[in-house]
């Protein structure tokens, strides 16, 4: 897979030809509804012919395996497909091996260096009894270079049929699925959810579901609701009992606690609550994690930050989701949702306070459309990355790319004469985020939130990582 940024005058036919790729495969992978309309600055993902294949209408995993001379089991295992019937139009399948025709001067050693795999692995795959004897024109099968294994969590707010279908289609990309949300009540009880359909879809893809518990009520996070629980150990025991019953009933494998805007004076109360939760859930085989605000220092001021004790969470919990997004928040000025320079500032502190193998970096799957000039008290509209590109196409504007923030953006004027500024994510900005996960040696990433079509993200993810399944 490669990333191509559209330039002025380019056509899809020409782009496909330059990469020796199939135009229809590019259309399917990028979900291009009108292939004749490309936007200058638009990022496309390009499948590599002979190494990758995009599922088309009428395909079956068996037919694809037959086409490339491999077994269904090999193809399914390599692409982490737990149910061979769960393939979807537009899925990028990576072939576990690709052919190489031996050229003059080729040797097992030189090819192993070229493709970044061990000579022993190449010998094994090809059954070479005498590795020093290769002949020109001979076909060797090159195994794909191993990708780092990382965990990926995805939050979803959609428990409808559409949410179920999305999890079915994308589930092979996730370690965990976190339906949002169960809320705490002041008496230690919890609110209800009707999320069974998405949990079934997760199970079909071997995705571990996490129960999300928050102090979210009536559209916002309640500091008082958190305080009522965190200041009363007896209520906490009642709450934990209710959590355990719900997790067993619904088949959850872990708990993710997202208490936000906790009063600073409840910082140690929160830590002690986490200790109580772990003491009861871990012996029962459940994981416990939290979602925390993106801090750049231990004593960062503000209601969002002060009660989130990075070292304590890192010590107590199985892992921690750091919400490295929302710099460009709906009620603020136009800005990148997750500018990479700001994300790195958070990670620079986080790795000093939390073990790297417990950090899940937050990754946004959405963008925002602001009216400009921005006016205090106004709110941006949330858009999907796919919708953002469609807006740029509709209004005939080029997509720009901010090198500092590593994020795409553009401005347009609508039919009423109102000016807009849009920031969103594309294949380039996601690659930079996955580079950060790799370079910082993190446990993995956590998406907020499903429900925003972003076809380019999934092949970029699979190109970078093998997703851990538990």
PDB file of C-alpha atoms in Angstrom, residues 120-421:
ATOM      1  CA  UNK A 120      16.210 -18.731   6.737  1.00  0.00           C
ATOM      2  CA  UNK A 121      12.566 -17.732   6.330  1.00  0.00           C
ATOM      3  CA  UNK A 122      12.944 -17.411   2.559  1.00  0.00           C
ATOM      4  CA  UNK A 123      14.598 -20.810   2.340  1.00  0.00           C
ATOM      5  CA  UNK A 124      11.829 -22.357   4.407  1.00  0.00           C
ATOM      6  CA  UNK A 125       8.958 -20.801   2.431  1.00  0.00           C
ATOM      7  CA  UNK A 126      10.424 -21.852  -0.910  1.00  0.00           C
ATOM      8  CA  UNK A 127      11.692 -25.271   0.180  1.00  0.00           C
ATOM      9  CA  UNK A 128      15.175 -24.546  -1.137  1.00  0.00           C
ATOM     10  CA  UNK A 129      17.426 -27.567  -0.666  1.00  0.00           C
ATOM     11  CA  UNK A 130      20.441 -25.739  -2.100  1.00  0.00           C
ATOM     12  CA  UNK A 131      20.014 -21.999  -1.432  1.00  0.00           C
ATOM     13  CA  UNK A 132      23.199 -21.130  -3.337  1.00  0.00           C
ATOM     14  CA  UNK A 133      21.698 -22.399  -6.582  1.00  0.00           C
ATOM     15  CA  UNK A 134      19.206 -19.887  -7.983  1.00  0.00           C
ATOM     16  CA  UNK A 135      18.601 -19.540 -11.693  1.00  0.00           C
ATOM     17  CA  UNK A 136      17.459 -16.540 -13.727  1.00  0.00           C
ATOM     18  CA  UNK A 137      13.712 -16.656 -14.322  1.00  0.00           C
ATOM     19  CA  UNK A 138      13.042 -18.809 -11.263  1.00  0.00           C
ATOM     20  CA  UNK A 139      10.000 -17.724  -9.209  1.00  0.00           C
ATOM     21  CA  UNK A 140      10.568 -17.300  -5.497  1.00  0.00           C
ATOM     22  CA  UNK A 141       7.831 -16.486  -3.017  1.00  0.00           C
ATOM     23  CA  UNK A 142       8.738 -13.658  -0.668  1.00  0.00           C
ATOM     24  CA  UNK A 143       7.024 -13.655   2.750  1.00  0.00           C
ATOM     25  CA  UNK A 144       5.728 -10.316   3.930  1.00  0.00           C
ATOM     26  CA  UNK A 145       7.927  -8.450   6.367  1.00  0.00           C
ATOM     27  CA  UNK A 146       6.525  -8.877   9.898  1.00  0.00           C
ATOM     28  CA  UNK A 147       4.649  -5.853  11.242  1.00  0.00           C
ATOM     29  CA  UNK A 148       4.745  -4.737  14.882  1.00  0.00           C
ATOM     30  CA  UNK A 149       1.952  -6.195  16.997  1.00  0.00           C
ATOM     31  CA  UNK A 150      -0.158  -3.473  18.636  1.00  0.00           C
ATOM     32  CA  UNK A 151      -3.486  -3.281  20.428  1.00  0.00           C
ATOM     33  CA  UNK A 152      -6.285  -1.172  18.944  1.00  0.00           C
ATOM     34  CA  UNK A 153      -9.387  -0.020  20.815  1.00  0.00           C
ATOM     35  CA  UNK A 154     -12.427   1.572  19.190  1.00  0.00           C
ATOM     36  CA  UNK A 155     -15.160   3.481  20.995  1.00  0.00           C
ATOM     37  CA  UNK A 156     -18.616   3.435  19.448  1.00  0.00           C
ATOM     38  CA  UNK A 157     -21.740   5.388  20.319  1.00  0.00           C
ATOM     39  CA  UNK A 158     -23.884   3.516  17.797  1.00  0.00           C
ATOM     40  CA  UNK A 159     -25.753   0.474  19.065  1.00  0.00           C
ATOM     41  CA  UNK A 160     -28.178   0.400  16.127  1.00  0.00           C
ATOM     42  CA  UNK A 161     -28.169  -1.964  13.138  1.00  0.00           C
ATOM     43  CA  UNK A 162     -25.821   0.481  11.403  1.00  0.00           C
ATOM     44  CA  UNK A 163     -23.425   0.276  14.352  1.00  0.00           C
ATOM     45  CA  UNK A 164     -23.569  -3.519  14.273  1.00  0.00           C
ATOM     46  CA  UNK A 165     -22.822  -3.587  10.541  1.00  0.00           C
ATOM     47  CA  UNK A 166     -19.886  -1.224  10.997  1.00  0.00           C
ATOM     48  CA  UNK A 167     -18.355  -3.445  13.690  1.00  0.00           C
ATOM     49  CA  UNK A 168     -18.876  -6.523  11.497  1.00  0.00           C
ATOM     50  CA  UNK A 169     -17.081  -4.807   8.608  1.00  0.00           C
ATOM     51  CA  UNK A 170     -14.221  -3.283  10.605  1.00  0.00           C
ATOM     52  CA  UNK A 171     -13.848  -5.652  13.563  1.00  0.00           C
ATOM     53  CA  UNK A 172     -10.741  -7.425  12.310  1.00  0.00           C
ATOM     54  CA  UNK A 173      -8.937  -4.106  12.886  1.00  0.00           C
ATOM     55  CA  UNK A 174      -9.712  -4.020  16.633  1.00  0.00           C
ATOM     56  CA  UNK A 175      -8.430  -5.678  19.778  1.00  0.00           C
ATOM     57  CA  UNK A 176     -11.168  -4.079  21.875  1.00  0.00           C
ATOM     58  CA  UNK A 177     -14.583  -2.531  21.242  1.00  0.00           C
ATOM     59  CA  UNK A 178     -15.869  -0.019  23.798  1.00  0.00           C
ATOM     60  CA  UNK A 179     -19.595   0.857  23.520  1.00  0.00           C
ATOM     61  CA  UNK A 180     -20.165   4.296  25.038  1.00  0.00           C
ATOM     62  CA  UNK A 181     -21.514   4.414  27.756  1.00  0.00           C
ATOM     63  CA  UNK A 182     -22.784   3.102  31.070  1.00  0.00           C
ATOM     64  CA  UNK A 183     -23.241   5.967  33.530  1.00  0.00           C
ATOM     65  CA  UNK A 184     -22.894   5.895  37.308  1.00  0.00           C
ATOM     66  CA  UNK A 185     -25.747   6.965  39.570  1.00  0.00           C
ATOM     67  CA  UNK A 186     -25.360   8.513  43.013  1.00  0.00           C
ATOM     68  CA  UNK A 187     -26.720   5.375  44.701  1.00  0.00           C
ATOM     69  CA  UNK A 188     -24.104   3.081  43.120  1.00  0.00           C
ATOM     70  CA  UNK A 189     -26.372   1.738  40.405  1.00  0.00           C
ATOM     71  CA  UNK A 190     -25.609   2.124  36.707  1.00  0.00           C
ATOM     72  CA  UNK A 191     -27.640   3.166  33.692  1.00  0.00           C
ATOM     73  CA  UNK A 192     -28.745   0.682  31.038  1.00  0.00           C
ATOM     74  CA  UNK A 193     -27.628   0.123  27.437  1.00  0.00           C
ATOM     75  CA  UNK A 194     -29.045  -1.901  24.572  1.00  0.00           C
ATOM     76  CA  UNK A 195     -25.720  -2.809  22.965  1.00  0.00           C
ATOM     77  CA  UNK A 196     -26.165  -6.563  22.451  1.00  0.00           C
ATOM     78  CA  UNK A 197     -26.056  -6.332  18.649  1.00  0.00           C
ATOM     79  CA  UNK A 198     -22.652  -4.622  18.546  1.00  0.00           C
ATOM     80  CA  UNK A 199     -21.320  -7.045  21.159  1.00  0.00           C
ATOM     81  CA  UNK A 200     -22.366  -9.938  18.925  1.00  0.00           C
ATOM     82  CA  UNK A 201     -20.595  -8.303  15.979  1.00  0.00           C
ATOM     83  CA  UNK A 202     -17.465  -7.901  18.107  1.00  0.00           C
ATOM     84  CA  UNK A 203     -17.562 -11.568  19.083  1.00  0.00           C
ATOM     85  CA  UNK A 204     -17.838 -12.588  15.424  1.00  0.00           C
ATOM     86  CA  UNK A 205     -14.535 -10.778  14.791  1.00  0.00           C
ATOM     87  CA  UNK A 206     -12.764 -12.034  17.929  1.00  0.00           C
ATOM     88  CA  UNK A 207     -12.853  -8.539  19.427  1.00  0.00           C
ATOM     89  CA  UNK A 208     -12.786  -8.213  23.226  1.00  0.00           C
ATOM     90  CA  UNK A 209     -15.567  -5.891  24.458  1.00  0.00           C
ATOM     91  CA  UNK A 210     -14.822  -3.350  27.180  1.00  0.00           C
ATOM     92  CA  UNK A 211     -17.577  -1.961  29.386  1.00  0.00           C
ATOM     93  CA  UNK A 212     -17.247   1.835  29.497  1.00  0.00           C
ATOM     94  CA  UNK A 213     -18.208   3.513  32.785  1.00  0.00           C
ATOM     95  CA  UNK A 214     -18.492   7.290  32.977  1.00  0.00           C
ATOM     96  CA  UNK A 215     -19.839  10.186  35.015  1.00  0.00           C
ATOM     97  CA  UNK A 216     -21.605  11.324  31.832  1.00  0.00           C
ATOM     98  CA  UNK A 217     -25.192  12.480  32.236  1.00  0.00           C
ATOM     99  CA  UNK A 218     -27.579  14.698  30.240  1.00  0.00           C
ATOM    100  CA  UNK A 219     -24.972  15.393  27.574  1.00  0.00           C
ATOM    101  CA  UNK A 220     -22.024  16.326  29.809  1.00  0.00           C
ATOM    102  CA  UNK A 221     -19.646  14.982  32.430  1.00  0.00           C
ATOM    103  CA  UNK A 222     -20.775  15.651  36.012  1.00  0.00           C
ATOM    104  CA  UNK A 223     -18.123  16.527  38.603  1.00  0.00           C
ATOM    105  CA  UNK A 224     -20.733  16.156  41.361  1.00  0.00           C
ATOM    106  CA  UNK A 225     -21.750  12.670  40.246  1.00  0.00           C
ATOM    107  CA  UNK A 226     -18.117  11.559  40.305  1.00  0.00           C
ATOM    108  CA  UNK A 227     -17.658  13.118  43.754  1.00  0.00           C
ATOM    109  CA  UNK A 228     -20.689  11.286  45.148  1.00  0.00           C
ATOM    110  CA  UNK A 229     -19.060   7.962  44.251  1.00  0.00           C
ATOM    111  CA  UNK A 230     -15.426   8.778  44.915  1.00  0.00           C
ATOM    112  CA  UNK A 231     -16.068  10.120  48.426  1.00  0.00           C
ATOM    113  CA  UNK A 232     -18.052   7.110  49.635  1.00  0.00           C
ATOM    114  CA  UNK A 233     -16.229   3.734  49.852  1.00  0.00           C
ATOM    115  CA  UNK A 234     -19.456   1.887  50.670  1.00  0.00           C
ATOM    116  CA  UNK A 235     -21.104   3.216  47.517  1.00  0.00           C
ATOM    117  CA  UNK A 236     -18.036   2.156  45.577  1.00  0.00           C
ATOM    118  CA  UNK A 237     -18.435  -1.444  46.731  1.00  0.00           C
ATOM    119  CA  UNK A 238     -22.082  -1.356  45.649  1.00  0.00           C
ATOM    120  CA  UNK A 239     -21.078   0.098  42.290  1.00  0.00           C
ATOM    121  CA  UNK A 240     -18.388  -2.535  41.732  1.00  0.00           C
ATOM    122  CA  UNK A 241     -20.867  -5.308  42.554  1.00  0.00           C
ATOM    123  CA  UNK A 242     -23.252  -3.873  39.952  1.00  0.00           C
ATOM    124  CA  UNK A 243     -20.420  -3.586  37.426  1.00  0.00           C
ATOM    125  CA  UNK A 244     -19.424  -7.225  37.910  1.00  0.00           C
ATOM    126  CA  UNK A 245     -23.024  -8.382  37.453  1.00  0.00           C
ATOM    127  CA  UNK A 246     -23.405  -6.365  34.238  1.00  0.00           C
ATOM    128  CA  UNK A 247     -20.081  -7.526  32.812  1.00  0.00           C
ATOM    129  CA  UNK A 248     -20.992 -11.154  33.414  1.00  0.00           C
ATOM    130  CA  UNK A 249     -24.479 -10.655  31.968  1.00  0.00           C
ATOM    131  CA  UNK A 250     -23.250  -8.977  28.775  1.00  0.00           C
ATOM    132  CA  UNK A 251     -20.010 -10.904  28.263  1.00  0.00           C
ATOM    133  CA  UNK A 252     -17.569  -8.037  28.713  1.00  0.00           C
ATOM    134  CA  UNK A 253     -13.888  -8.883  29.140  1.00  0.00           C
ATOM    135  CA  UNK A 254     -12.763  -5.660  30.790  1.00  0.00           C
ATOM    136  CA  UNK A 255     -13.774  -2.296  32.230  1.00  0.00           C
ATOM    137  CA  UNK A 256     -12.755   1.107  30.871  1.00  0.00           C
ATOM    138  CA  UNK A 257     -13.401   3.985  33.303  1.00  0.00           C
ATOM    139  CA  UNK A 258     -13.731   7.457  31.816  1.00  0.00           C
ATOM    140  CA  UNK A 259     -14.331   9.877  34.696  1.00  0.00           C
ATOM    141  CA  UNK A 260     -13.804  13.416  33.411  1.00  0.00           C
ATOM    142  CA  UNK A 261     -13.853  16.825  35.122  1.00  0.00           C
ATOM    143  CA  UNK A 262     -13.226  15.205  38.490  1.00  0.00           C
ATOM    144  CA  UNK A 263     -12.691  17.735  41.290  1.00  0.00           C
ATOM    145  CA  UNK A 264      -8.956  18.176  42.076  1.00  0.00           C
ATOM    146  CA  UNK A 265      -9.603  17.317  45.735  1.00  0.00           C
ATOM    147  CA  UNK A 266     -10.844  13.879  44.597  1.00  0.00           C
ATOM    148  CA  UNK A 267      -7.548  12.938  42.947  1.00  0.00           C
ATOM    149  CA  UNK A 268      -6.510  10.428  45.628  1.00  0.00           C
ATOM    150  CA  UNK A 269     -10.109   9.301  46.080  1.00  0.00           C
ATOM    151  CA  UNK A 270     -10.107   8.415  42.382  1.00  0.00           C
ATOM    152  CA  UNK A 271      -6.840   6.493  42.757  1.00  0.00           C
ATOM    153  CA  UNK A 272      -8.235   4.541  45.707  1.00  0.00           C
ATOM    154  CA  UNK A 273     -11.416   3.774  43.786  1.00  0.00           C
ATOM    155  CA  UNK A 274      -9.311   2.334  40.955  1.00  0.00           C
ATOM    156  CA  UNK A 275      -7.444   0.172  43.468  1.00  0.00           C
ATOM    157  CA  UNK A 276     -10.759  -1.191  44.792  1.00  0.00           C
ATOM    158  CA  UNK A 277     -11.991  -1.912  41.266  1.00  0.00           C
ATOM    159  CA  UNK A 278      -8.798  -3.747  40.320  1.00  0.00           C
ATOM    160  CA  UNK A 279      -8.809  -5.736  43.579  1.00  0.00           C
ATOM    161  CA  UNK A 280     -12.222  -7.168  42.731  1.00  0.00           C
ATOM    162  CA  UNK A 281     -12.160  -7.373  38.921  1.00  0.00           C
ATOM    163  CA  UNK A 282      -8.671  -8.687  38.206  1.00  0.00           C
ATOM    164  CA  UNK A 283      -9.082 -11.931  40.244  1.00  0.00           C
ATOM    165  CA  UNK A 284     -12.257 -12.542  38.209  1.00  0.00           C
ATOM    166  CA  UNK A 285     -10.214 -12.347  34.997  1.00  0.00           C
ATOM    167  CA  UNK A 286     -11.204  -8.852  33.870  1.00  0.00           C
ATOM    168  CA  UNK A 287      -8.892  -6.066  32.686  1.00  0.00           C
ATOM    169  CA  UNK A 288      -9.248  -2.541  34.052  1.00  0.00           C
ATOM    170  CA  UNK A 289      -8.249   0.600  32.163  1.00  0.00           C
ATOM    171  CA  UNK A 290      -9.002   4.315  32.185  1.00  0.00           C
ATOM    172  CA  UNK A 291      -9.269   7.174  29.729  1.00  0.00           C
ATOM    173  CA  UNK A 292      -7.366  10.268  30.831  1.00  0.00           C
ATOM    174  CA  UNK A 293      -6.938  13.857  29.701  1.00  0.00           C
ATOM    175  CA  UNK A 294      -3.888  14.780  27.577  1.00  0.00           C
ATOM    176  CA  UNK A 295      -1.446  16.257  30.095  1.00  0.00           C
ATOM    177  CA  UNK A 296       2.003  17.697  29.347  1.00  0.00           C
ATOM    178  CA  UNK A 297       3.156  17.880  32.977  1.00  0.00           C
ATOM    179  CA  UNK A 298       2.253  16.366  36.321  1.00  0.00           C
ATOM    180  CA  UNK A 299       0.933  19.570  37.911  1.00  0.00           C
ATOM    181  CA  UNK A 300      -1.049  20.802  34.902  1.00  0.00           C
ATOM    182  CA  UNK A 301      -3.811  23.128  36.056  1.00  0.00           C
ATOM    183  CA  UNK A 302      -7.478  22.818  35.137  1.00  0.00           C
ATOM    184  CA  UNK A 303     -10.515  20.773  36.132  1.00  0.00           C
ATOM    185  CA  UNK A 304     -10.004  18.411  33.192  1.00  0.00           C
ATOM    186  CA  UNK A 305      -6.451  17.501  34.240  1.00  0.00           C
ATOM    187  CA  UNK A 306      -5.718  17.738  37.945  1.00  0.00           C
ATOM    188  CA  UNK A 307      -7.418  14.582  39.236  1.00  0.00           C
ATOM    189  CA  UNK A 308      -5.873  12.385  36.531  1.00  0.00           C
ATOM    190  CA  UNK A 309      -2.754  11.022  38.214  1.00  0.00           C
ATOM    191  CA  UNK A 310      -0.656   9.492  35.429  1.00  0.00           C
ATOM    192  CA  UNK A 311       1.849   7.612  37.657  1.00  0.00           C
ATOM    193  CA  UNK A 312      -0.929   6.125  39.810  1.00  0.00           C
ATOM    194  CA  UNK A 313      -2.986   5.022  36.809  1.00  0.00           C
ATOM    195  CA  UNK A 314       0.125   3.542  35.206  1.00  0.00           C
ATOM    196  CA  UNK A 315       0.884   1.555  38.360  1.00  0.00           C
ATOM    197  CA  UNK A 316      -2.643   0.365  39.166  1.00  0.00           C
ATOM    198  CA  UNK A 317      -4.169  -0.424  35.775  1.00  0.00           C
ATOM    199  CA  UNK A 318      -3.677  -2.795  32.850  1.00  0.00           C
ATOM    200  CA  UNK A 319      -3.502   0.108  30.396  1.00  0.00           C
ATOM    201  CA  UNK A 320      -4.399   3.778  30.006  1.00  0.00           C
ATOM    202  CA  UNK A 321      -6.073   5.497  27.044  1.00  0.00           C
ATOM    203  CA  UNK A 322      -4.717   9.042  26.649  1.00  0.00           C
ATOM    204  CA  UNK A 323      -7.253  11.224  24.842  1.00  0.00           C
ATOM    205  CA  UNK A 324      -4.820  12.919  22.474  1.00  0.00           C
ATOM    206  CA  UNK A 325      -7.436  14.783  20.432  1.00  0.00           C
ATOM    207  CA  UNK A 326      -9.863  17.694  20.683  1.00  0.00           C
ATOM    208  CA  UNK A 327      -7.382  20.527  20.365  1.00  0.00           C
ATOM    209  CA  UNK A 328      -9.720  21.603  17.588  1.00  0.00           C
ATOM    210  CA  UNK A 329     -12.848  21.242  19.731  1.00  0.00           C
ATOM    211  CA  UNK A 330     -16.325  22.116  18.523  1.00  0.00           C
ATOM    212  CA  UNK A 331     -16.657  25.208  20.708  1.00  0.00           C
ATOM    213  CA  UNK A 332     -13.193  26.610  20.009  1.00  0.00           C
ATOM    214  CA  UNK A 333     -11.304  28.238  17.161  1.00  0.00           C
ATOM    215  CA  UNK A 334     -10.562  26.303  13.967  1.00  0.00           C
ATOM    216  CA  UNK A 335      -7.585  24.021  14.507  1.00  0.00           C
ATOM    217  CA  UNK A 336      -6.345  20.525  13.797  1.00  0.00           C
ATOM    218  CA  UNK A 337      -8.179  17.925  15.909  1.00  0.00           C
ATOM    219  CA  UNK A 338      -4.924  16.193  16.891  1.00  0.00           C
ATOM    220  CA  UNK A 339      -1.923  18.327  15.846  1.00  0.00           C
ATOM    221  CA  UNK A 340       1.037  15.991  15.988  1.00  0.00           C
ATOM    222  CA  UNK A 341       3.336  18.510  17.693  1.00  0.00           C
ATOM    223  CA  UNK A 342       0.846  18.740  20.580  1.00  0.00           C
ATOM    224  CA  UNK A 343       0.334  14.977  20.661  1.00  0.00           C
ATOM    225  CA  UNK A 344       4.093  14.494  20.986  1.00  0.00           C
ATOM    226  CA  UNK A 345       4.236  16.962  23.879  1.00  0.00           C
ATOM    227  CA  UNK A 346       1.721  14.800  25.733  1.00  0.00           C
ATOM    228  CA  UNK A 347       3.583  11.593  24.914  1.00  0.00           C
ATOM    229  CA  UNK A 348       6.909  13.119  25.992  1.00  0.00           C
ATOM    230  CA  UNK A 349       5.469  13.521  29.479  1.00  0.00           C
ATOM    231  CA  UNK A 350       3.336  10.373  29.470  1.00  0.00           C
ATOM    232  CA  UNK A 351       6.240   7.979  28.891  1.00  0.00           C
ATOM    233  CA  UNK A 352       7.990   9.379  31.981  1.00  0.00           C
ATOM    234  CA  UNK A 353       4.960   8.604  34.154  1.00  0.00           C
ATOM    235  CA  UNK A 354       3.303   5.511  32.651  1.00  0.00           C
ATOM    236  CA  UNK A 355       5.038   2.391  31.310  1.00  0.00           C
ATOM    237  CA  UNK A 356       5.102   2.594  27.522  1.00  0.00           C
ATOM    238  CA  UNK A 357       3.498  -0.811  27.170  1.00  0.00           C
ATOM    239  CA  UNK A 358       0.464   0.475  29.066  1.00  0.00           C
ATOM    240  CA  UNK A 359      -0.170   3.575  26.915  1.00  0.00           C
ATOM    241  CA  UNK A 360      -2.912   3.611  24.276  1.00  0.00           C
ATOM    242  CA  UNK A 361      -2.661   6.803  22.209  1.00  0.00           C
ATOM    243  CA  UNK A 362      -5.984   8.412  21.310  1.00  0.00           C
ATOM    244  CA  UNK A 363      -6.630   8.767  17.563  1.00  0.00           C
ATOM    245  CA  UNK A 364      -9.541  10.783  16.085  1.00  0.00           C
ATOM    246  CA  UNK A 365     -11.645   9.476  13.200  1.00  0.00           C
ATOM    247  CA  UNK A 366     -13.398  12.774  12.485  1.00  0.00           C
ATOM    248  CA  UNK A 367     -12.996  16.367  11.418  1.00  0.00           C
ATOM    249  CA  UNK A 368     -14.776  19.676  11.975  1.00  0.00           C
ATOM    250  CA  UNK A 369     -16.260  22.430   9.826  1.00  0.00           C
ATOM    251  CA  UNK A 370     -16.146  25.917  11.386  1.00  0.00           C
ATOM    252  CA  UNK A 371     -17.817  29.079  10.199  1.00  0.00           C
ATOM    253  CA  UNK A 372     -15.225  31.859   9.877  1.00  0.00           C
ATOM    254  CA  UNK A 373     -14.405  34.389  11.057  1.00  0.00           C
ATOM    255  CA  UNK A 374     -14.959  32.404  14.228  1.00  0.00           C
ATOM    256  CA  UNK A 375     -17.285  33.934  16.834  1.00  0.00           C
ATOM    257  CA  UNK A 376     -17.126  33.078  20.537  1.00  0.00           C
ATOM    258  CA  UNK A 377     -20.073  30.893  21.505  1.00  0.00           C
ATOM    259  CA  UNK A 378     -20.510  29.274  18.090  1.00  0.00           C
ATOM    260  CA  UNK A 379     -19.924  25.570  17.465  1.00  0.00           C
ATOM    261  CA  UNK A 380     -18.348  23.705  14.595  1.00  0.00           C
ATOM    262  CA  UNK A 381     -20.100  20.874  12.780  1.00  0.00           C
ATOM    263  CA  UNK A 382     -18.491  17.432  13.022  1.00  0.00           C
ATOM    264  CA  UNK A 383     -17.705  15.871   9.630  1.00  0.00           C
ATOM    265  CA  UNK A 384     -16.229  12.544   8.616  1.00  0.00           C
ATOM    266  CA  UNK A 385     -12.960  12.483   6.652  1.00  0.00           C
ATOM    267  CA  UNK A 386     -14.923  11.220   3.643  1.00  0.00           C
ATOM    268  CA  UNK A 387     -17.428  14.081   3.913  1.00  0.00           C
ATOM    269  CA  UNK A 388     -14.603  16.612   4.228  1.00  0.00           C
ATOM    270  CA  UNK A 389     -13.156  15.567   0.862  1.00  0.00           C
ATOM    271  CA  UNK A 390     -16.647  15.682  -0.668  1.00  0.00           C
ATOM    272  CA  UNK A 391     -17.047  19.254   0.608  1.00  0.00           C
ATOM    273  CA  UNK A 392     -13.760  20.284  -0.991  1.00  0.00           C
ATOM    274  CA  UNK A 393     -14.895  18.699  -4.262  1.00  0.00           C
ATOM    275  CA  UNK A 394     -18.329  20.328  -4.114  1.00  0.00           C
ATOM    276  CA  UNK A 395     -16.925  23.829  -3.674  1.00  0.00           C
ATOM    277  CA  UNK A 396     -13.941  23.375  -5.987  1.00  0.00           C
ATOM    278  CA  UNK A 397     -11.186  24.127  -3.477  1.00  0.00           C
ATOM    279  CA  UNK A 398      -7.776  22.538  -2.977  1.00  0.00           C
ATOM    280  CA  UNK A 399      -6.894  20.640   0.191  1.00  0.00           C
ATOM    281  CA  UNK A 400      -3.908  22.125   2.021  1.00  0.00           C
ATOM    282  CA  UNK A 401      -1.607  20.312   4.460  1.00  0.00           C
ATOM    283  CA  UNK A 402      -0.106  21.917   7.563  1.00  0.00           C
ATOM    284  CA  UNK A 403       3.416  20.566   8.051  1.00  0.00           C
ATOM    285  CA  UNK A 404       3.627  21.579  11.714  1.00  0.00           C
ATOM    286  CA  UNK A 405       0.349  19.955  12.696  1.00  0.00           C
ATOM    287  CA  UNK A 406       0.623  17.231  10.029  1.00  0.00           C
ATOM    288  CA  UNK A 407      -3.045  17.674   9.255  1.00  0.00           C
ATOM    289  CA  UNK A 408      -5.106  18.519   6.134  1.00  0.00           C
ATOM    290  CA  UNK A 409      -7.411  21.532   5.982  1.00  0.00           C
ATOM    291  CA  UNK A 410      -9.173  23.821   3.504  1.00  0.00           C
ATOM    292  CA  UNK A 411     -11.447  26.837   3.328  1.00  0.00           C
ATOM    293  CA  UNK A 412     -14.568  27.316   1.225  1.00  0.00           C
ATOM    294  CA  UNK A 413     -17.495  29.717   0.775  1.00  0.00           C
ATOM    295  CA  UNK A 414     -21.000  28.225   0.792  1.00  0.00           C
ATOM    296  CA  UNK A 415     -24.052  29.254  -1.260  1.00  0.00           C
ATOM    297  CA  UNK A 416     -25.068  31.900   1.271  1.00  0.00           C
ATOM    298  CA  UNK A 417     -21.663  33.566   1.125  1.00  0.00           C
ATOM    299  CA  UNK A 418     -20.575  32.182   4.518  1.00  0.00           C
ATOM    300  CA  UNK A 419     -16.876  31.284   4.760  1.00  0.00           C
ATOM    301  CA  UNK A 420     -15.821  27.984   6.362  1.00  0.00           C
ATOM    302  CA  UNK A 421     -12.619  26.330   7.559  1.00  0.00           C
TER     303      UNK A 421
END
